[in-house]
Amino acid sequence: MSSNATNHSSDHNTCGDMPVAHLIQTDIRRAGLALAAGSAAVAVLVGCTSGSAEKKPSTKASASPSASADPQAAAKAEVAAVYRSYWDAQIAAFAKADVRDTGLEKYAFDEAYSKTLADVATMKVNGSVMTGKPQITPEVTAVSLDQDPKKASISDCVDVRNWKVVDPKTGKEFPLPPERLKRFVTKFEARTVGGEWKIVSVEQQDRAC
């Protein structure tokens, strides 16, 4: 679910740089849904694709001998591992509406980090959490190693059909607009910070995949 503290107009056709959790809020407002008094409007996930955000053994990919001989391949493997860990941290944060002890700061920085913090704060105020997890199929489409900081681009299709917004007290799932995207294209940017790769920006698109 989303991570931007900034309010976005509900009639925008493009999700722009809003993270997943923030789009939950946008779709709910667009659908004109309101919870009963005492309940906050729930964020709505807009979604996209396959591959699971499973726990990975390490944030740094163990490059194979062939990858080690190819700096580009080695960098792409490392970025992909950090990206998956970034998702693991977000899933853990949204599951309890709290970023503490999730390791988010190890994998996210700048705009991406701030947006997740904002989404978690909104969920806490709204009294909602997220259960399950999205499916992801990231592809590191480009890496630039000849500059400082180093940079990388990632394209993903995020499938949120099994990532539900629920009331933590009752476990009841909040109803979401049926027309919302459940699989959507998302672009991410990463760069090195102190020599470590981190996800720094998110651009979620209003495009199914």
PDB file of C-alpha atoms in Angstrom:
ATOM      1  CA  MET A   1       0.000   0.000   0.000  1.00  0.00           C
ATOM      2  CA  SER A   2       1.496   3.742  -0.347  1.00  0.00           C
ATOM      3  CA  SER A   3       3.897   5.827   0.950  1.00  0.00           C
ATOM      4  CA  ASN A   4       3.459   9.412  -0.018  1.00  0.00           C
ATOM      5  CA  ALA A   5       2.456  12.002   2.555  1.00  0.00           C
ATOM      6  CA  THR A   6       1.314  14.370  -0.206  1.00  0.00           C
ATOM      7  CA  ASN A   7      -2.376  14.484  -1.118  1.00  0.00           C
ATOM      8  CA  HIS A   8      -3.081  13.669  -4.778  1.00  0.00           C
ATOM      9  CA  SER A   9      -6.162  14.583  -6.734  1.00  0.00           C
ATOM     10  CA  SER A  10      -8.529  11.649  -6.984  1.00  0.00           C
ATOM     11  CA  ASP A  11      -9.269  12.286 -10.654  1.00  0.00           C
ATOM     12  CA  HIS A  12      -5.724  11.888 -11.908  1.00  0.00           C
ATOM     13  CA  ASN A  13      -5.377   9.221 -14.543  1.00  0.00           C
ATOM     14  CA  THR A  14      -1.790   8.468 -13.637  1.00  0.00           C
ATOM     15  CA  CYS A  15      -0.595   7.342 -10.270  1.00  0.00           C
ATOM     16  CA  GLY A  16       2.679   9.146 -10.734  1.00  0.00           C
ATOM     17  CA  ASP A  17       5.204   8.482  -8.033  1.00  0.00           C
ATOM     18  CA  MET A  18       2.736   7.301  -5.417  1.00  0.00           C
ATOM     19  CA  PRO A  19       3.695   4.011  -3.736  1.00  0.00           C
ATOM     20  CA  VAL A  20       1.278   1.134  -3.348  1.00  0.00           C
ATOM     21  CA  ALA A  21      -0.188   2.044   0.023  1.00  0.00           C
ATOM     22  CA  HIS A  22      -0.930   5.623  -1.002  1.00  0.00           C
ATOM     23  CA  LEU A  23      -2.934   4.430  -3.969  1.00  0.00           C
ATOM     24  CA  ILE A  24      -5.176   2.607  -1.580  1.00  0.00           C
ATOM     25  CA  GLN A  25      -6.179   5.962  -0.133  1.00  0.00           C
ATOM     26  CA  THR A  26      -6.650   7.465  -3.604  1.00  0.00           C
ATOM     27  CA  ASP A  27      -8.930   4.717  -4.886  1.00  0.00           C
ATOM     28  CA  ILE A  28     -11.078   4.806  -1.759  1.00  0.00           C
ATOM     29  CA  ARG A  29     -11.595   8.524  -2.170  1.00  0.00           C
ATOM     30  CA  ARG A  30     -12.295   8.072  -5.874  1.00  0.00           C
ATOM     31  CA  ALA A  31     -14.950   5.482  -5.125  1.00  0.00           C
ATOM     32  CA  GLY A  32     -16.492   7.768  -2.535  1.00  0.00           C
ATOM     33  CA  LEU A  33     -16.333   5.063   0.099  1.00  0.00           C
ATOM     34  CA  ALA A  34     -16.520   6.093   3.709  1.00  0.00           C
ATOM     35  CA  LEU A  35     -16.384   3.940   6.774  1.00  0.00           C
ATOM     36  CA  ALA A  36     -18.871   4.355   9.610  1.00  0.00           C
ATOM     37  CA  ALA A  37     -18.198   7.045  12.200  1.00  0.00           C
ATOM     38  CA  GLY A  38     -15.129   6.234  14.186  1.00  0.00           C
ATOM     39  CA  SER A  39     -13.543   4.348  11.248  1.00  0.00           C
ATOM     40  CA  ALA A  40     -11.204   6.017   8.805  1.00  0.00           C
ATOM     41  CA  ALA A  41     -11.387   5.661   5.060  1.00  0.00           C
ATOM     42  CA  VAL A  42      -9.268   2.745   4.013  1.00  0.00           C
ATOM     43  CA  ALA A  43      -6.523   2.982   1.486  1.00  0.00           C
ATOM     44  CA  VAL A  44      -7.085   1.138  -1.753  1.00  0.00           C
ATOM     45  CA  LEU A  45      -4.482  -0.888  -3.543  1.00  0.00           C
ATOM     46  CA  VAL A  46      -4.161  -0.464  -7.223  1.00  0.00           C
ATOM     47  CA  GLY A  47      -2.344  -3.353  -8.622  1.00  0.00           C
ATOM     48  CA  CYS A  48      -0.108  -5.371 -11.061  1.00  0.00           C
ATOM     49  CA  THR A  49       1.699  -8.981 -11.428  1.00  0.00           C
ATOM     50  CA  SER A  50       3.627 -12.145 -10.579  1.00  0.00           C
ATOM     51  CA  GLY A  51       6.620 -13.318  -8.628  1.00  0.00           C
ATOM     52  CA  SER A  52       6.547 -13.253  -4.873  1.00  0.00           C
ATOM     53  CA  ALA A  53       8.091 -10.810  -2.430  1.00  0.00           C
ATOM     54  CA  GLU A  54       9.485 -13.618  -0.368  1.00  0.00           C
ATOM     55  CA  LYS A  55      12.139 -13.375   2.289  1.00  0.00           C
ATOM     56  CA  LYS A  56      15.521 -13.535   0.720  1.00  0.00           C
ATOM     57  CA  PRO A  57      18.533 -14.854   2.616  1.00  0.00           C
ATOM     58  CA  SER A  58      20.614 -11.753   2.032  1.00  0.00           C
ATOM     59  CA  THR A  59      20.313  -8.172   0.834  1.00  0.00           C
ATOM     60  CA  LYS A  60      23.424  -8.614  -1.230  1.00  0.00           C
ATOM     61  CA  ALA A  61      23.228 -11.129  -3.999  1.00  0.00           C
ATOM     62  CA  SER A  62      25.898 -13.796  -4.055  1.00  0.00           C
ATOM     63  CA  ALA A  63      27.159 -13.296  -7.528  1.00  0.00           C
ATOM     64  CA  SER A  64      28.048 -16.380  -9.503  1.00  0.00           C
ATOM     65  CA  PRO A  65      31.571 -16.646 -11.002  1.00  0.00           C
ATOM     66  CA  SER A  66      30.200 -15.480 -14.359  1.00  0.00           C
ATOM     67  CA  ALA A  67      28.322 -12.574 -12.749  1.00  0.00           C
ATOM     68  CA  SER A  68      31.425 -11.562 -10.817  1.00  0.00           C
ATOM     69  CA  ALA A  69      33.300 -11.266 -14.094  1.00  0.00           C
ATOM     70  CA  ASP A  70      30.552  -8.979 -15.411  1.00  0.00           C
ATOM     71  CA  PRO A  71      30.160  -5.796 -13.296  1.00  0.00           C
ATOM     72  CA  GLN A  72      26.789  -5.014 -14.880  1.00  0.00           C
ATOM     73  CA  ALA A  73      25.377  -8.459 -14.112  1.00  0.00           C
ATOM     74  CA  ALA A  74      26.752  -8.377 -10.574  1.00  0.00           C
ATOM     75  CA  ALA A  75      25.241  -4.926  -9.955  1.00  0.00           C
ATOM     76  CA  LYS A  76      21.856  -6.009 -11.341  1.00  0.00           C
ATOM     77  CA  ALA A  77      21.839  -9.041  -9.058  1.00  0.00           C
ATOM     78  CA  GLU A  78      22.628  -6.882  -6.043  1.00  0.00           C
ATOM     79  CA  VAL A  79      19.969  -4.296  -6.928  1.00  0.00           C
ATOM     80  CA  ALA A  80      17.371  -7.043  -7.402  1.00  0.00           C
ATOM     81  CA  ALA A  81      18.185  -8.489  -3.979  1.00  0.00           C
ATOM     82  CA  VAL A  82      17.898  -5.068  -2.302  1.00  0.00           C
ATOM     83  CA  TYR A  83      14.616  -4.450  -4.126  1.00  0.00           C
ATOM     84  CA  ARG A  84      13.104  -7.679  -2.803  1.00  0.00           C
ATOM     85  CA  SER A  85      14.289  -6.853   0.715  1.00  0.00           C
ATOM     86  CA  TYR A  86      12.705  -3.406   0.345  1.00  0.00           C
ATOM     87  CA  TRP A  87       9.392  -5.114  -0.404  1.00  0.00           C
ATOM     88  CA  ASP A  88       9.800  -7.508   2.529  1.00  0.00           C
ATOM     89  CA  ALA A  89      10.305  -4.507   4.822  1.00  0.00           C
ATOM     90  CA  GLN A  90       7.216  -2.739   3.422  1.00  0.00           C
ATOM     91  CA  ILE A  91       5.076  -5.840   3.815  1.00  0.00           C
ATOM     92  CA  ALA A  92       6.190  -6.165   7.441  1.00  0.00           C
ATOM     93  CA  ALA A  93       5.509  -2.459   8.094  1.00  0.00           C
ATOM     94  CA  PHE A  94       2.031  -2.521   6.535  1.00  0.00           C
ATOM     95  CA  ALA A  95       1.167  -5.712   8.423  1.00  0.00           C
ATOM     96  CA  LYS A  96       1.458  -3.860  11.735  1.00  0.00           C
ATOM     97  CA  ALA A  97       1.235  -0.187  10.671  1.00  0.00           C
ATOM     98  CA  ASP A  98       4.693   0.368  12.124  1.00  0.00           C
ATOM     99  CA  VAL A  99       8.107   0.608  10.448  1.00  0.00           C
ATOM    100  CA  ARG A 100      10.057  -0.229  13.576  1.00  0.00           C
ATOM    101  CA  ASP A 101      12.092  -3.435  13.436  1.00  0.00           C
ATOM    102  CA  THR A 102      11.356  -3.930   9.742  1.00  0.00           C
ATOM    103  CA  GLY A 103      14.774  -2.892   8.402  1.00  0.00           C
ATOM    104  CA  LEU A 104      13.157  -0.455   5.964  1.00  0.00           C
ATOM    105  CA  GLU A 105      15.942   2.085   6.469  1.00  0.00           C
ATOM    106  CA  LYS A 106      18.457  -0.439   5.119  1.00  0.00           C
ATOM    107  CA  TYR A 107      16.762  -0.689   1.743  1.00  0.00           C
ATOM    108  CA  ALA A 108      14.841   2.573   1.188  1.00  0.00           C
ATOM    109  CA  PHE A 109      16.028   6.161   1.138  1.00  0.00           C
ATOM    110  CA  ASP A 110      14.845   9.620   0.237  1.00  0.00           C
ATOM    111  CA  GLU A 111      11.410   9.741  -1.447  1.00  0.00           C
ATOM    112  CA  ALA A 112      10.751   5.988  -1.265  1.00  0.00           C
ATOM    113  CA  TYR A 113      11.472   5.921   2.456  1.00  0.00           C
ATOM    114  CA  SER A 114       9.379   9.017   3.185  1.00  0.00           C
ATOM    115  CA  LYS A 115       6.388   7.661   1.287  1.00  0.00           C
ATOM    116  CA  THR A 116       6.369   4.404   3.185  1.00  0.00           C
ATOM    117  CA  LEU A 117       6.538   6.315   6.475  1.00  0.00           C
ATOM    118  CA  ALA A 118       3.597   8.485   5.399  1.00  0.00           C
ATOM    119  CA  ASP A 119       1.510   5.477   4.354  1.00  0.00           C
ATOM    120  CA  VAL A 120       2.182   3.682   7.611  1.00  0.00           C
ATOM    121  CA  ALA A 121       1.194   6.798   9.563  1.00  0.00           C
ATOM    122  CA  THR A 122      -2.072   7.032   7.595  1.00  0.00           C
ATOM    123  CA  MET A 123      -2.859   3.376   8.181  1.00  0.00           C
ATOM    124  CA  LYS A 124      -2.236   3.782  11.893  1.00  0.00           C
ATOM    125  CA  VAL A 125      -4.637   6.736  12.059  1.00  0.00           C
ATOM    126  CA  ASN A 126      -7.214   4.870   9.977  1.00  0.00           C
ATOM    127  CA  GLY A 127      -6.978   1.741  12.086  1.00  0.00           C
ATOM    128  CA  SER A 128      -6.076  -0.537   9.191  1.00  0.00           C
ATOM    129  CA  VAL A 129      -3.308  -3.004   8.363  1.00  0.00           C
ATOM    130  CA  MET A 130      -2.543  -5.239   5.416  1.00  0.00           C
ATOM    131  CA  THR A 131      -2.453  -9.024   5.444  1.00  0.00           C
ATOM    132  CA  GLY A 132      -1.009 -11.417   2.917  1.00  0.00           C
ATOM    133  CA  LYS A 133       1.589 -10.212   0.452  1.00  0.00           C
ATOM    134  CA  PRO A 134       1.903  -9.015  -3.123  1.00  0.00           C
ATOM    135  CA  GLN A 135       3.483 -10.967  -5.931  1.00  0.00           C
ATOM    136  CA  ILE A 136       6.355  -9.247  -7.713  1.00  0.00           C
ATOM    137  CA  THR A 137       8.395  -9.956 -10.858  1.00  0.00           C
ATOM    138  CA  PRO A 138      11.076  -7.280 -10.949  1.00  0.00           C
ATOM    139  CA  GLU A 139      13.473  -6.671 -13.798  1.00  0.00           C
ATOM    140  CA  VAL A 140      16.511  -4.452 -13.367  1.00  0.00           C
ATOM    141  CA  THR A 141      16.370  -2.699 -16.716  1.00  0.00           C
ATOM    142  CA  ALA A 142      19.473  -0.518 -16.435  1.00  0.00           C
ATOM    143  CA  VAL A 143      22.470   0.165 -14.225  1.00  0.00           C
ATOM    144  CA  SER A 144      24.932   3.035 -14.448  1.00  0.00           C
ATOM    145  CA  LEU A 145      28.225   2.245 -12.747  1.00  0.00           C
ATOM    146  CA  ASP A 146      30.350   5.042 -14.205  1.00  0.00           C
ATOM    147  CA  GLN A 147      29.032   7.753 -11.912  1.00  0.00           C
ATOM    148  CA  ASP A 148      28.821   8.496  -8.225  1.00  0.00           C
ATOM    149  CA  PRO A 149      26.345   7.639  -6.910  1.00  0.00           C
ATOM    150  CA  LYS A 150      25.722   4.587  -9.070  1.00  0.00           C
ATOM    151  CA  LYS A 151      22.159   4.327 -10.339  1.00  0.00           C
ATOM    152  CA  ALA A 152      19.738   1.635 -11.447  1.00  0.00           C
ATOM    153  CA  SER A 153      16.211   1.368 -12.855  1.00  0.00           C
ATOM    154  CA  ILE A 154      13.715  -1.379 -12.047  1.00  0.00           C
ATOM    155  CA  SER A 155      10.435  -2.266 -13.730  1.00  0.00           C
ATOM    156  CA  ASP A 156       7.920  -4.475 -11.979  1.00  0.00           C
ATOM    157  CA  CYS A 157       4.400  -5.789 -12.330  1.00  0.00           C
ATOM    158  CA  VAL A 158       2.891  -5.880  -8.855  1.00  0.00           C
ATOM    159  CA  ASP A 159      -0.013  -8.218  -8.171  1.00  0.00           C
ATOM    160  CA  VAL A 160      -1.923  -7.195  -5.031  1.00  0.00           C
ATOM    161  CA  ARG A 161      -4.836  -9.632  -5.293  1.00  0.00           C
ATOM    162  CA  ASN A 162      -3.681 -11.440  -2.146  1.00  0.00           C
ATOM    163  CA  TRP A 163      -2.713  -8.293  -0.229  1.00  0.00           C
ATOM    164  CA  LYS A 164      -5.773  -7.270   1.778  1.00  0.00           C
ATOM    165  CA  VAL A 165      -6.652  -4.173   3.799  1.00  0.00           C
ATOM    166  CA  VAL A 166      -8.232  -5.289   7.076  1.00  0.00           C
ATOM    167  CA  ASP A 167      -9.326  -4.070  10.480  1.00  0.00           C
ATOM    168  CA  PRO A 168      -6.657  -5.402  12.889  1.00  0.00           C
ATOM    169  CA  LYS A 169      -9.181  -5.711  15.705  1.00  0.00           C
ATOM    170  CA  THR A 170     -11.779  -7.762  13.869  1.00  0.00           C
ATOM    171  CA  GLY A 171      -9.806  -9.139  10.936  1.00  0.00           C
ATOM    172  CA  LYS A 172     -12.623  -7.958   8.677  1.00  0.00           C
ATOM    173  CA  GLU A 173     -11.549  -6.993   5.177  1.00  0.00           C
ATOM    174  CA  PHE A 174     -12.442  -3.485   4.064  1.00  0.00           C
ATOM    175  CA  PRO A 175     -14.437  -3.385   0.812  1.00  0.00           C
ATOM    176  CA  LEU A 176     -12.516  -1.894  -2.094  1.00  0.00           C
ATOM    177  CA  PRO A 177     -13.771  -0.602  -5.447  1.00  0.00           C
ATOM    178  CA  PRO A 178     -14.147  -3.589  -7.799  1.00  0.00           C
ATOM    179  CA  GLU A 179     -12.815  -1.594 -10.768  1.00  0.00           C
ATOM    180  CA  ARG A 180      -9.451  -0.933  -9.170  1.00  0.00           C
ATOM    181  CA  LEU A 181      -6.323  -2.334 -10.806  1.00  0.00           C
ATOM    182  CA  LYS A 182      -5.066  -5.441  -9.075  1.00  0.00           C
ATOM    183  CA  ARG A 183      -1.979  -5.875 -11.266  1.00  0.00           C
ATOM    184  CA  PHE A 184      -0.098  -2.753 -12.274  1.00  0.00           C
ATOM    185  CA  VAL A 185       3.208  -1.589 -13.723  1.00  0.00           C
ATOM    186  CA  THR A 186       5.535   0.204 -11.325  1.00  0.00           C
ATOM    187  CA  LYS A 187       8.904   1.838 -11.987  1.00  0.00           C
ATOM    188  CA  PHE A 188      11.542   2.174  -9.305  1.00  0.00           C
ATOM    189  CA  GLU A 189      14.864   3.964  -9.163  1.00  0.00           C
ATOM    190  CA  ALA A 190      17.785   2.910  -6.973  1.00  0.00           C
ATOM    191  CA  ARG A 191      21.137   4.491  -6.210  1.00  0.00           C
ATOM    192  CA  THR A 192      24.078   3.909  -3.949  1.00  0.00           C
ATOM    193  CA  VAL A 193      24.086   5.689  -0.604  1.00  0.00           C
ATOM    194  CA  GLY A 194      27.332   5.322   1.302  1.00  0.00           C
ATOM    195  CA  GLY A 195      28.272   2.538  -1.080  1.00  0.00           C
ATOM    196  CA  GLU A 196      25.030   0.592  -0.487  1.00  0.00           C
ATOM    197  CA  TRP A 197      22.192   0.235  -2.981  1.00  0.00           C
ATOM    198  CA  LYS A 198      18.851   1.658  -1.835  1.00  0.00           C
ATOM    199  CA  ILE A 199      15.465   2.190  -3.468  1.00  0.00           C
ATOM    200  CA  VAL A 200      14.953   5.958  -3.735  1.00  0.00           C
ATOM    201  CA  SER A 201      11.853   6.578  -5.851  1.00  0.00           C
ATOM    202  CA  VAL A 202       8.628   4.897  -6.947  1.00  0.00           C
ATOM    203  CA  GLU A 203       6.421   5.680  -9.937  1.00  0.00           C
ATOM    204  CA  GLN A 204       3.266   3.616  -9.977  1.00  0.00           C
ATOM    205  CA  GLN A 205       1.410   3.737 -13.255  1.00  0.00           C
ATOM    206  CA  ASP A 206      -2.269   3.484 -14.047  1.00  0.00           C
ATOM    207  CA  ARG A 207      -1.529   0.622 -16.408  1.00  0.00           C
ATOM    208  CA  ALA A 208      -2.353  -3.039 -16.005  1.00  0.00           C
ATOM    209  CA  CYS A 209       0.140  -5.799 -16.685  1.00  0.00           C
TER     210      CYS A 209
END
